mmCIF file of C-alpha atoms in Angstrom:
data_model
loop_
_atom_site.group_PDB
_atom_site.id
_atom_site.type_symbol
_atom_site.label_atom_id
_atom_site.label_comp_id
_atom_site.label_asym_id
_atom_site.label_seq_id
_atom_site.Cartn_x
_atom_site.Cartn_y
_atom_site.Cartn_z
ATOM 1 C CA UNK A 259 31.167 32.254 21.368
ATOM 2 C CA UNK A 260 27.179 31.782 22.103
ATOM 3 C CA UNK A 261 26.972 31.263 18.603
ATOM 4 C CA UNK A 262 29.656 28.509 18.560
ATOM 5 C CA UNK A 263 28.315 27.142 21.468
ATOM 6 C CA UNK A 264 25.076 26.725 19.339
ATOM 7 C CA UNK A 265 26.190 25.366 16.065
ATOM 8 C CA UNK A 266 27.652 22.885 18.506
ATOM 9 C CA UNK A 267 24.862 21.740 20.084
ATOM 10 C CA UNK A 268 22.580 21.638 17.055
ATOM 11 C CA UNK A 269 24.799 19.961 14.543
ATOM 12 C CA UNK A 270 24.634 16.509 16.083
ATOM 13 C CA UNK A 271 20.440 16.859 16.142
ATOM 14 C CA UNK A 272 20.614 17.977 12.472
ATOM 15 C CA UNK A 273 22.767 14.929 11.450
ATOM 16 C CA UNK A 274 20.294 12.900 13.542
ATOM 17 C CA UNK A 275 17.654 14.465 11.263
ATOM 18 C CA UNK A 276 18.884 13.994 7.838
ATOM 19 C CA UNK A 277 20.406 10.076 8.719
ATOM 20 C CA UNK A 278 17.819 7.928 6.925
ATOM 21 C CA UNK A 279 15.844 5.324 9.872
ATOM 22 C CA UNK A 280 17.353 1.688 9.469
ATOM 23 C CA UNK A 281 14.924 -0.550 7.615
ATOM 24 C CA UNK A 282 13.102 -3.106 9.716
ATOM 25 C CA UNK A 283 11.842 -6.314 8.825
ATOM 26 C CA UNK A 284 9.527 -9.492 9.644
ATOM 27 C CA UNK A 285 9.933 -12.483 8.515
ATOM 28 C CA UNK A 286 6.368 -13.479 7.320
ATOM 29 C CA UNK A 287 6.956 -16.890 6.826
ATOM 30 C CA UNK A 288 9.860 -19.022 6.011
ATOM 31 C CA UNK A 289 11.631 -17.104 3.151
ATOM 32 C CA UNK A 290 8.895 -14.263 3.029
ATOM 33 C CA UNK A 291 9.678 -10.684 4.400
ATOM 34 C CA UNK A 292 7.801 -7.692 5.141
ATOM 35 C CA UNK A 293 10.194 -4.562 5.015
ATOM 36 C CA UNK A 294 8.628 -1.625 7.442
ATOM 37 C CA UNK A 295 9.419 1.186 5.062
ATOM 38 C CA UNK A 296 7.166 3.828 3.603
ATOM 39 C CA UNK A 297 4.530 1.376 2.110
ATOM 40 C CA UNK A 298 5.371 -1.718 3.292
ATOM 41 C CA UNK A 299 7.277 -4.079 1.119
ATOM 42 C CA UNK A 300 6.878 -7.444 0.529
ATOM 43 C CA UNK A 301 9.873 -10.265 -0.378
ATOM 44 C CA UNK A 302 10.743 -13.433 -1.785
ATOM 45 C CA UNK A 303 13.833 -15.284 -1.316
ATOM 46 C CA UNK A 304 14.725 -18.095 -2.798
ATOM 47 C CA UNK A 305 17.223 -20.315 -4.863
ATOM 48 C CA UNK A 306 15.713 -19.715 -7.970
ATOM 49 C CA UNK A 307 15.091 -15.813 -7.381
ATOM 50 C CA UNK A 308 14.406 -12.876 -5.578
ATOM 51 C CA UNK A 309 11.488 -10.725 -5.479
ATOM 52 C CA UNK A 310 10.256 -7.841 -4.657
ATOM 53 C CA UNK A 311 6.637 -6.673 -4.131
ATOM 54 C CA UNK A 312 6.607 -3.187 -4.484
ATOM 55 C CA UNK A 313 9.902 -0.894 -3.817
ATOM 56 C CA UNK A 314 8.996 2.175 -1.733
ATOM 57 C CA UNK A 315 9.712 5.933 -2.521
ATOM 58 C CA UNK A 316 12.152 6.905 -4.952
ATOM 59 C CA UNK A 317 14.440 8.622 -2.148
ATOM 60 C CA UNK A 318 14.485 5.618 -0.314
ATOM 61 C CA UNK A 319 15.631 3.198 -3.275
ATOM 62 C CA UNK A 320 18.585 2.973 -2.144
ATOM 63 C CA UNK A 321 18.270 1.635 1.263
ATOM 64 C CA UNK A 322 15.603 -0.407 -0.048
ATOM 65 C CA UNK A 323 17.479 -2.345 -2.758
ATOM 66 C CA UNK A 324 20.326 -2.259 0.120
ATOM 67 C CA UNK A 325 17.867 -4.362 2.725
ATOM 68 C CA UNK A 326 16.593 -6.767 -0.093
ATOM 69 C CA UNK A 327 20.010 -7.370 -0.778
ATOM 70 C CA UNK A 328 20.976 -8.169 2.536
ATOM 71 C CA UNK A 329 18.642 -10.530 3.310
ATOM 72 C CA UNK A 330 18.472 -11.964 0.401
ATOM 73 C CA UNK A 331 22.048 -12.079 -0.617
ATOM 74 C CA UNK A 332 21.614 -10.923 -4.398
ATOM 75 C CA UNK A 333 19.883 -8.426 -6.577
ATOM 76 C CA UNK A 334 16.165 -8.454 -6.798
ATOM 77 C CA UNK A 335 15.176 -10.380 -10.173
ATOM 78 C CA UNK A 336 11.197 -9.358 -10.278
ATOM 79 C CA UNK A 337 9.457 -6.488 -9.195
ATOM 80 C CA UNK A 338 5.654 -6.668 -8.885
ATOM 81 C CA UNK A 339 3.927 -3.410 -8.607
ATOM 82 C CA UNK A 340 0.007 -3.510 -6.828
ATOM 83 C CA UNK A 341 -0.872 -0.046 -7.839
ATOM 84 C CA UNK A 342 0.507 3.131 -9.033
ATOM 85 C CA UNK A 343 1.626 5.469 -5.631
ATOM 86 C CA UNK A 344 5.351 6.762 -5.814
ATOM 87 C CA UNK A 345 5.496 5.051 -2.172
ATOM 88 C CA UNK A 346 5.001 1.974 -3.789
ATOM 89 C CA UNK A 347 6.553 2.546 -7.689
ATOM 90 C CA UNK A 348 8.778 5.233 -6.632
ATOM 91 C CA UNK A 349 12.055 3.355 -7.021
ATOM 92 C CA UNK A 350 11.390 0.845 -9.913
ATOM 93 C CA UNK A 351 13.965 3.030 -11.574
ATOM 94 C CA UNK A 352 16.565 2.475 -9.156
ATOM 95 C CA UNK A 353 15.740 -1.909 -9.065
ATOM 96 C CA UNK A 354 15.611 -1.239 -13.106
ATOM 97 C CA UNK A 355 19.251 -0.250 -12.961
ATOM 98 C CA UNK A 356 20.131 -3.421 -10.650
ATOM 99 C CA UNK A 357 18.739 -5.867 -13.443
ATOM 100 C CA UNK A 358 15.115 -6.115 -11.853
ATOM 101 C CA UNK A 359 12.023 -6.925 -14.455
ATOM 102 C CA UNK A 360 9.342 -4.489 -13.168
ATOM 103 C CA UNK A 361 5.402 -6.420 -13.516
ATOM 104 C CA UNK A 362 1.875 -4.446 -13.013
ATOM 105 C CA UNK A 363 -1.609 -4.214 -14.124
ATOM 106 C CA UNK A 364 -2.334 -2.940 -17.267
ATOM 107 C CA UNK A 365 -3.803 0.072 -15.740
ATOM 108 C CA UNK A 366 -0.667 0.777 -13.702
ATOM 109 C CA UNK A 367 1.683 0.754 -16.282
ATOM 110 C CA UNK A 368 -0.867 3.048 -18.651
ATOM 111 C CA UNK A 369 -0.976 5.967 -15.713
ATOM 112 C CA UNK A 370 2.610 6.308 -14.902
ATOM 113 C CA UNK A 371 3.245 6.989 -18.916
ATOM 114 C CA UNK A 372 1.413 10.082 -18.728
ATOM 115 C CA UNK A 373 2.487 11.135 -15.271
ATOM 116 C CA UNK A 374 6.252 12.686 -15.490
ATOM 117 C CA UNK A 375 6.650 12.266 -11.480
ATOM 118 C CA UNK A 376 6.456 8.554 -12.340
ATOM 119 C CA UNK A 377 7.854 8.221 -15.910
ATOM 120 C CA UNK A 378 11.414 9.150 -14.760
ATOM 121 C CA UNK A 379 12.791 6.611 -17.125
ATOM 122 C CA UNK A 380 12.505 4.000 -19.169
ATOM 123 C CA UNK A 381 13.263 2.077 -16.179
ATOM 124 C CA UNK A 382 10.588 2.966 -14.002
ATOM 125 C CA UNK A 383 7.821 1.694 -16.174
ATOM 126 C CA UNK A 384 6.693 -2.205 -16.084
ATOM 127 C CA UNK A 385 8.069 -4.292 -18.690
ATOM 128 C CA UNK A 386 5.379 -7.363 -18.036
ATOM 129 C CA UNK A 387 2.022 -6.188 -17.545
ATOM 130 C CA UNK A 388 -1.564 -8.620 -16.993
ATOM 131 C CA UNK A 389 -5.199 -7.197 -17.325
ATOM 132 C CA UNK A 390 -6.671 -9.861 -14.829
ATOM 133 C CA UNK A 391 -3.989 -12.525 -13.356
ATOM 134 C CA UNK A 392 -0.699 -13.871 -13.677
ATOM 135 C CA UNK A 393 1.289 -16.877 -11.749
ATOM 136 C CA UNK A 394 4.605 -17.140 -10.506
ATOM 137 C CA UNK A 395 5.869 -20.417 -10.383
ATOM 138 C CA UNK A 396 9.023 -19.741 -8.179
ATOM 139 C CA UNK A 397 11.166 -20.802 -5.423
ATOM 140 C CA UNK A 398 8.914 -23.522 -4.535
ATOM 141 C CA UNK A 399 6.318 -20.964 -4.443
ATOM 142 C CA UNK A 400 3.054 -20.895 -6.320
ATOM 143 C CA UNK A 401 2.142 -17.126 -6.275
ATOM 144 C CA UNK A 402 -1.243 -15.637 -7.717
ATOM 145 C CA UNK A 403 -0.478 -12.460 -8.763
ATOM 146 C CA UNK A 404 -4.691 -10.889 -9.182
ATOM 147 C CA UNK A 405 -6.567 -8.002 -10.439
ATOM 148 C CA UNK A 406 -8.696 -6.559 -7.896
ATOM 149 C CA UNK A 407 -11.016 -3.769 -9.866
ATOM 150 C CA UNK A 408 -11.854 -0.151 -8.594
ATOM 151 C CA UNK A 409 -10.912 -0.495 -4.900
ATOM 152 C CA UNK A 410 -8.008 1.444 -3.815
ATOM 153 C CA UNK A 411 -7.066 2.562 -7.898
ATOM 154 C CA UNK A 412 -8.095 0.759 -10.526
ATOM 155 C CA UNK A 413 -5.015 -0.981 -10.996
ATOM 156 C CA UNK A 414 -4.679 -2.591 -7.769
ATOM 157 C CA UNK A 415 -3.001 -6.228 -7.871
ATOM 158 C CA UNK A 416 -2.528 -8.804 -4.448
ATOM 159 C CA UNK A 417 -0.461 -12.067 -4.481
ATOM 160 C CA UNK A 418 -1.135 -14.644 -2.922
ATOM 161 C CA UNK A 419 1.512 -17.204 -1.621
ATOM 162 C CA UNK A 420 -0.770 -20.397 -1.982
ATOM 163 C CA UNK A 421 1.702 -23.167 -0.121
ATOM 164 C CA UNK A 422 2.668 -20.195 2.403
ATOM 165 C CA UNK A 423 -0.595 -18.551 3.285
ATOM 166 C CA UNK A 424 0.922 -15.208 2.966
ATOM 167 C CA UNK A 425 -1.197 -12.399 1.082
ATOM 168 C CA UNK A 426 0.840 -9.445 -0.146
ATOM 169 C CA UNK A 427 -2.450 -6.931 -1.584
ATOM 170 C CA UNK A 428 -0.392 -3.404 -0.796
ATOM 171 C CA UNK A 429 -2.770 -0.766 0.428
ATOM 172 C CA UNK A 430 -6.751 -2.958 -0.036
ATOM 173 C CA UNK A 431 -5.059 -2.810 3.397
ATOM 174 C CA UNK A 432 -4.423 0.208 5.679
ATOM 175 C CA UNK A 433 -4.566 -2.036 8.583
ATOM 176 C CA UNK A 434 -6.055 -0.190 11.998
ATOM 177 C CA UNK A 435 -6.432 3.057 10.307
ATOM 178 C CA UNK A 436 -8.591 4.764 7.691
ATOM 179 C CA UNK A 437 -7.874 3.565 4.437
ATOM 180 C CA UNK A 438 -6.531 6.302 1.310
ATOM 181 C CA UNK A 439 -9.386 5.512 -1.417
ATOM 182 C CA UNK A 440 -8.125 7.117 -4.705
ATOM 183 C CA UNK A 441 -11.259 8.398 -6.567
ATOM 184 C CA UNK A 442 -9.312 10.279 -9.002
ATOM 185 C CA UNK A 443 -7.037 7.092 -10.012
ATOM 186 C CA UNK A 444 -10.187 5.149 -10.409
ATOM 187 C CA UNK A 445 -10.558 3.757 -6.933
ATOM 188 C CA UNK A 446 -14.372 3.475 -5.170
ATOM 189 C CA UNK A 447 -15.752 3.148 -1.476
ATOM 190 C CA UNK A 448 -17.883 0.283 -2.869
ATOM 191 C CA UNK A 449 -14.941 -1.428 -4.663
ATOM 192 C CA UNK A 450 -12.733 -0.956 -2.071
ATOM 193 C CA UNK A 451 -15.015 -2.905 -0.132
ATOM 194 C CA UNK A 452 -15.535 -5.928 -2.564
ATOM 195 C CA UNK A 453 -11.550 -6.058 -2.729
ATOM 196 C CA UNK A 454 -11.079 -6.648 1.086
ATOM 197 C CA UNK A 455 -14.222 -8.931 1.198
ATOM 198 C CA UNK A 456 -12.433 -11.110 -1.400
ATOM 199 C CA UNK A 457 -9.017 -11.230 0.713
ATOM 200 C CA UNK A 458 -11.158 -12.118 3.302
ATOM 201 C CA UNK A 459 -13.331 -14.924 1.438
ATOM 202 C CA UNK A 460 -9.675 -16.660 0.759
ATOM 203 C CA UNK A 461 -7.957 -16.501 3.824
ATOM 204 C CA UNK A 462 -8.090 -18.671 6.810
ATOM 205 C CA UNK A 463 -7.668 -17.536 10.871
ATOM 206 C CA UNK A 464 -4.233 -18.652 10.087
ATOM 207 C CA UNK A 465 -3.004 -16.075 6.622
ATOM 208 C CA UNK A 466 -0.993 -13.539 6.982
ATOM 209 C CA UNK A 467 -1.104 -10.482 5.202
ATOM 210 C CA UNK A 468 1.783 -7.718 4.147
ATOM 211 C CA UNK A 469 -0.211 -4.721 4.909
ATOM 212 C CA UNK A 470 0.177 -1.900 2.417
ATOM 213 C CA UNK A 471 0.177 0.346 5.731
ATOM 214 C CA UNK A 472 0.266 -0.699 9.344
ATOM 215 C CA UNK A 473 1.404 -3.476 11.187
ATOM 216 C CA UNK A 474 0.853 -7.134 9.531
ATOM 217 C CA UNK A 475 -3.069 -8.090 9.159
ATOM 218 C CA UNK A 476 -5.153 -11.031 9.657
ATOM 219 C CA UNK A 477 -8.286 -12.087 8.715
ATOM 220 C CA UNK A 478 -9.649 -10.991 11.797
ATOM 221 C CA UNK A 479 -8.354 -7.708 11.483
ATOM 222 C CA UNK A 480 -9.316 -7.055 8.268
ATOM 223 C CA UNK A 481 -12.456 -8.209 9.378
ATOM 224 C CA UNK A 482 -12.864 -5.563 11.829
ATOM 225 C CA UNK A 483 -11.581 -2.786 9.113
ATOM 226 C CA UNK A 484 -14.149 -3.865 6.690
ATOM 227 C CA UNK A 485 -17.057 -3.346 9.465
ATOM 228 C CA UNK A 486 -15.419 -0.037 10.000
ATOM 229 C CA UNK A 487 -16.074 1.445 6.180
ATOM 230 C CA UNK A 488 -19.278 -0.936 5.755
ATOM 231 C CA UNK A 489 -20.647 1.269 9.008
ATOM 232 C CA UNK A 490 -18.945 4.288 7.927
ATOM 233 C CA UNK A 491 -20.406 4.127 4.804
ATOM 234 C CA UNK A 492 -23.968 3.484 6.237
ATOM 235 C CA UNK A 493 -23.569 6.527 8.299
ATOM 236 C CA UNK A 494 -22.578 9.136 5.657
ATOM 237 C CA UNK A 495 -25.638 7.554 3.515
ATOM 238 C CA UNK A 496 -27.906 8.079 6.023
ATOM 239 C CA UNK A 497 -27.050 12.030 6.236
ATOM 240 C CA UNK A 498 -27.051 11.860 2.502
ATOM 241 C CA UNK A 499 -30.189 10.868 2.491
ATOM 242 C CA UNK A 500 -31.868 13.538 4.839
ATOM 243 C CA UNK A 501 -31.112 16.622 1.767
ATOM 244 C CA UNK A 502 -27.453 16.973 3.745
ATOM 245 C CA UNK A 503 -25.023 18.687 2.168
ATOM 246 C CA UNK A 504 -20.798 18.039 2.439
ATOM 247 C CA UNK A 505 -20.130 20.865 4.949
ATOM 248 C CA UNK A 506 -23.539 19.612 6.701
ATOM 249 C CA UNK A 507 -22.485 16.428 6.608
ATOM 250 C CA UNK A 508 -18.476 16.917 7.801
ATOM 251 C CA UNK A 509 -20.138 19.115 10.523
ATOM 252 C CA UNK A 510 -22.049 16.385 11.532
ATOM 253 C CA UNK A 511 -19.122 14.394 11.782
ATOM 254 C CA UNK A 512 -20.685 10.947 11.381
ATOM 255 C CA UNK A 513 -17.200 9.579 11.942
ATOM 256 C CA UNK A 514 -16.768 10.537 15.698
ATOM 257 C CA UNK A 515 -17.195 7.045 16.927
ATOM 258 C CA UNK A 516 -14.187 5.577 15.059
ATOM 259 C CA UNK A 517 -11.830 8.877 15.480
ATOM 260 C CA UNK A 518 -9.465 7.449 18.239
ATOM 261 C CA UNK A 519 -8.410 4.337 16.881
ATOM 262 C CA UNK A 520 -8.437 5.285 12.947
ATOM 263 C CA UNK A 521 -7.733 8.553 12.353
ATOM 264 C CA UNK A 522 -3.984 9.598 11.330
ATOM 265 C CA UNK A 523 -2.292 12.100 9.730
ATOM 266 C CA UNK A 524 -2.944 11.288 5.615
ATOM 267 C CA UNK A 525 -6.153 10.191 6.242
ATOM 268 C CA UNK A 526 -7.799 12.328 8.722
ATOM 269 C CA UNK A 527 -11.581 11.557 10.143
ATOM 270 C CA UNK A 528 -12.790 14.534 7.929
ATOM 271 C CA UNK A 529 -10.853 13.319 4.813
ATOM 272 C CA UNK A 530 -12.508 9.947 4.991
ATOM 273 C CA UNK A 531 -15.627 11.459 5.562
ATOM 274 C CA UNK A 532 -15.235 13.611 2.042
ATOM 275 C CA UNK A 533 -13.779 10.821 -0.160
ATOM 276 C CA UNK A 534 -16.733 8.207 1.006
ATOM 277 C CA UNK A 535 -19.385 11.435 0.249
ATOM 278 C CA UNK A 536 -17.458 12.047 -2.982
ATOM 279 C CA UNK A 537 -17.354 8.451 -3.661
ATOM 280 C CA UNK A 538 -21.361 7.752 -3.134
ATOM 281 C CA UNK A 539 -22.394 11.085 -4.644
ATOM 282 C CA UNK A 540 -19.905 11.008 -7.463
ATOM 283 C CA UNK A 541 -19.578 14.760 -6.732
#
């Protein structure tokens, strides 16, 4: 009977568990959404067409394509893909299926052939692909689709919505907390650095931005997240540059000062402090 008692009490938390979280959204500007997902993602509606800027992981396709298609009131036409994550590529497959066309970098397209956790299809893999920029011309829209070299991966693309001051550049922005810079995928400290500068350079007080992670970003705020690695950067250097080894330098923990507001669970205050040694080092 205890045992009864318990299945009874647990099954309604367990069903709680496994029910996927309802997919929010902002409306960016007037026929622009940001979808709060895992990555954020960015969307166009329109007359003309609907798309998407980058499509989440693959287990969440589903309610993905499901939220597009509710606010947009038709299947997505156009993918674009800003760099090569699964929580931003993960469910090109599933928009493939729904009569999407799936665009990327060159770069982006080249790394998920050889990587089978990406390649799950013919589907999955861009069908349009640029080496430095290509424009939509779309729903009234004029939108900049641009290459931004060795800063999160090396395949990293933003748009910009030129009439709409809206920036979509998927994670150049980790918005309020340390930022994932992929070494291995060809991403850099320094690079990382130029990208957001340039974001910056072209954006008013006014722009918007679809943050890759984190709440929407402004020029201010991406401001204050550039000052963060600029300094953070400094500091490592400087321990560098005293004969300090990694351990030394993670003991040091040159980071402290910036711990409370952007440290988080991916990117922890030590793992940012090992990819910008790794990065300057090229250890």
């Amino acid at each position: 009977m205890k045992r009864l008692a318990l299945l009874v009490l647990l099954t309604p938390l367990a069903l709680a568990q496994e029910a996927p979280a309802p997919i929010e959204h902002t409306e960016v500007a007037d026929g622009i959404y940001m979808l709060h997902t895992v990555g954020s993602v960015g969307l166009l509606v329109g007359d003309d067409y609907v798309v998407m800027i980058d499509d989440s992981l693959r287990r969440t396709g589903d309610a993905v394509v499901a939220k597009a298609e509710e606010l947009a009131g038709r299947p997505v036409d156009f993918v674009i893909n800003t760099h090569v994550h699964g929580d931003h590529v993960g469910s090109n497959q599933t928009l493939a299926e729904t009569g999407a066309i799936i665009v990327a970098h060159d770069n982006i397209r080249k790394r998920m052939l050889v990587d089978p956790e990406l390649n799950t299809g013919p589907g999955a893999l861009p069908v349009i692909t640029f080496s430095d920029e290509v424009t939509f011309h779309i729903n009234g829209h004029e939108a900049r689709v641009f290459h931004l070299p060795k800063a999160h991966t090396d395949g990293d693309a933003a748009i910009l919505f030129v009439e709409a001051n809206v920036i979509a550049p998927g994670d150049i922005v980790f918005r309020g907390i340390f930022p994932y810079i992929d070494l291995d995928n060809g991403g850099s400290v320094a690079g990382y650095q130029a990208a957001m500068q340039t974001l910056i350079d072209m954006a008013n007080e006014d722009t918007k931005f679809i943050s890759g992670h984190g709440p929407m970003g402004t020029r201010a705020g991406l401001d204050q997240d550039l000052a963060m690695l600029t300094d953070a950067e400094a500091l490592v250097q400087a321990l560098i540059d005293k004969g300090m080894d990694e351990e030394q330098i993670v003991a040091a923990n040159p980071l402290s000062k910036y711990h409370d507001q952007y440290n988080w669970q991916f990117i922890t205050t030590e793992r940012m402090t090992r990819t910008i040694i790794r990065s300057l080092t090229g250890k």
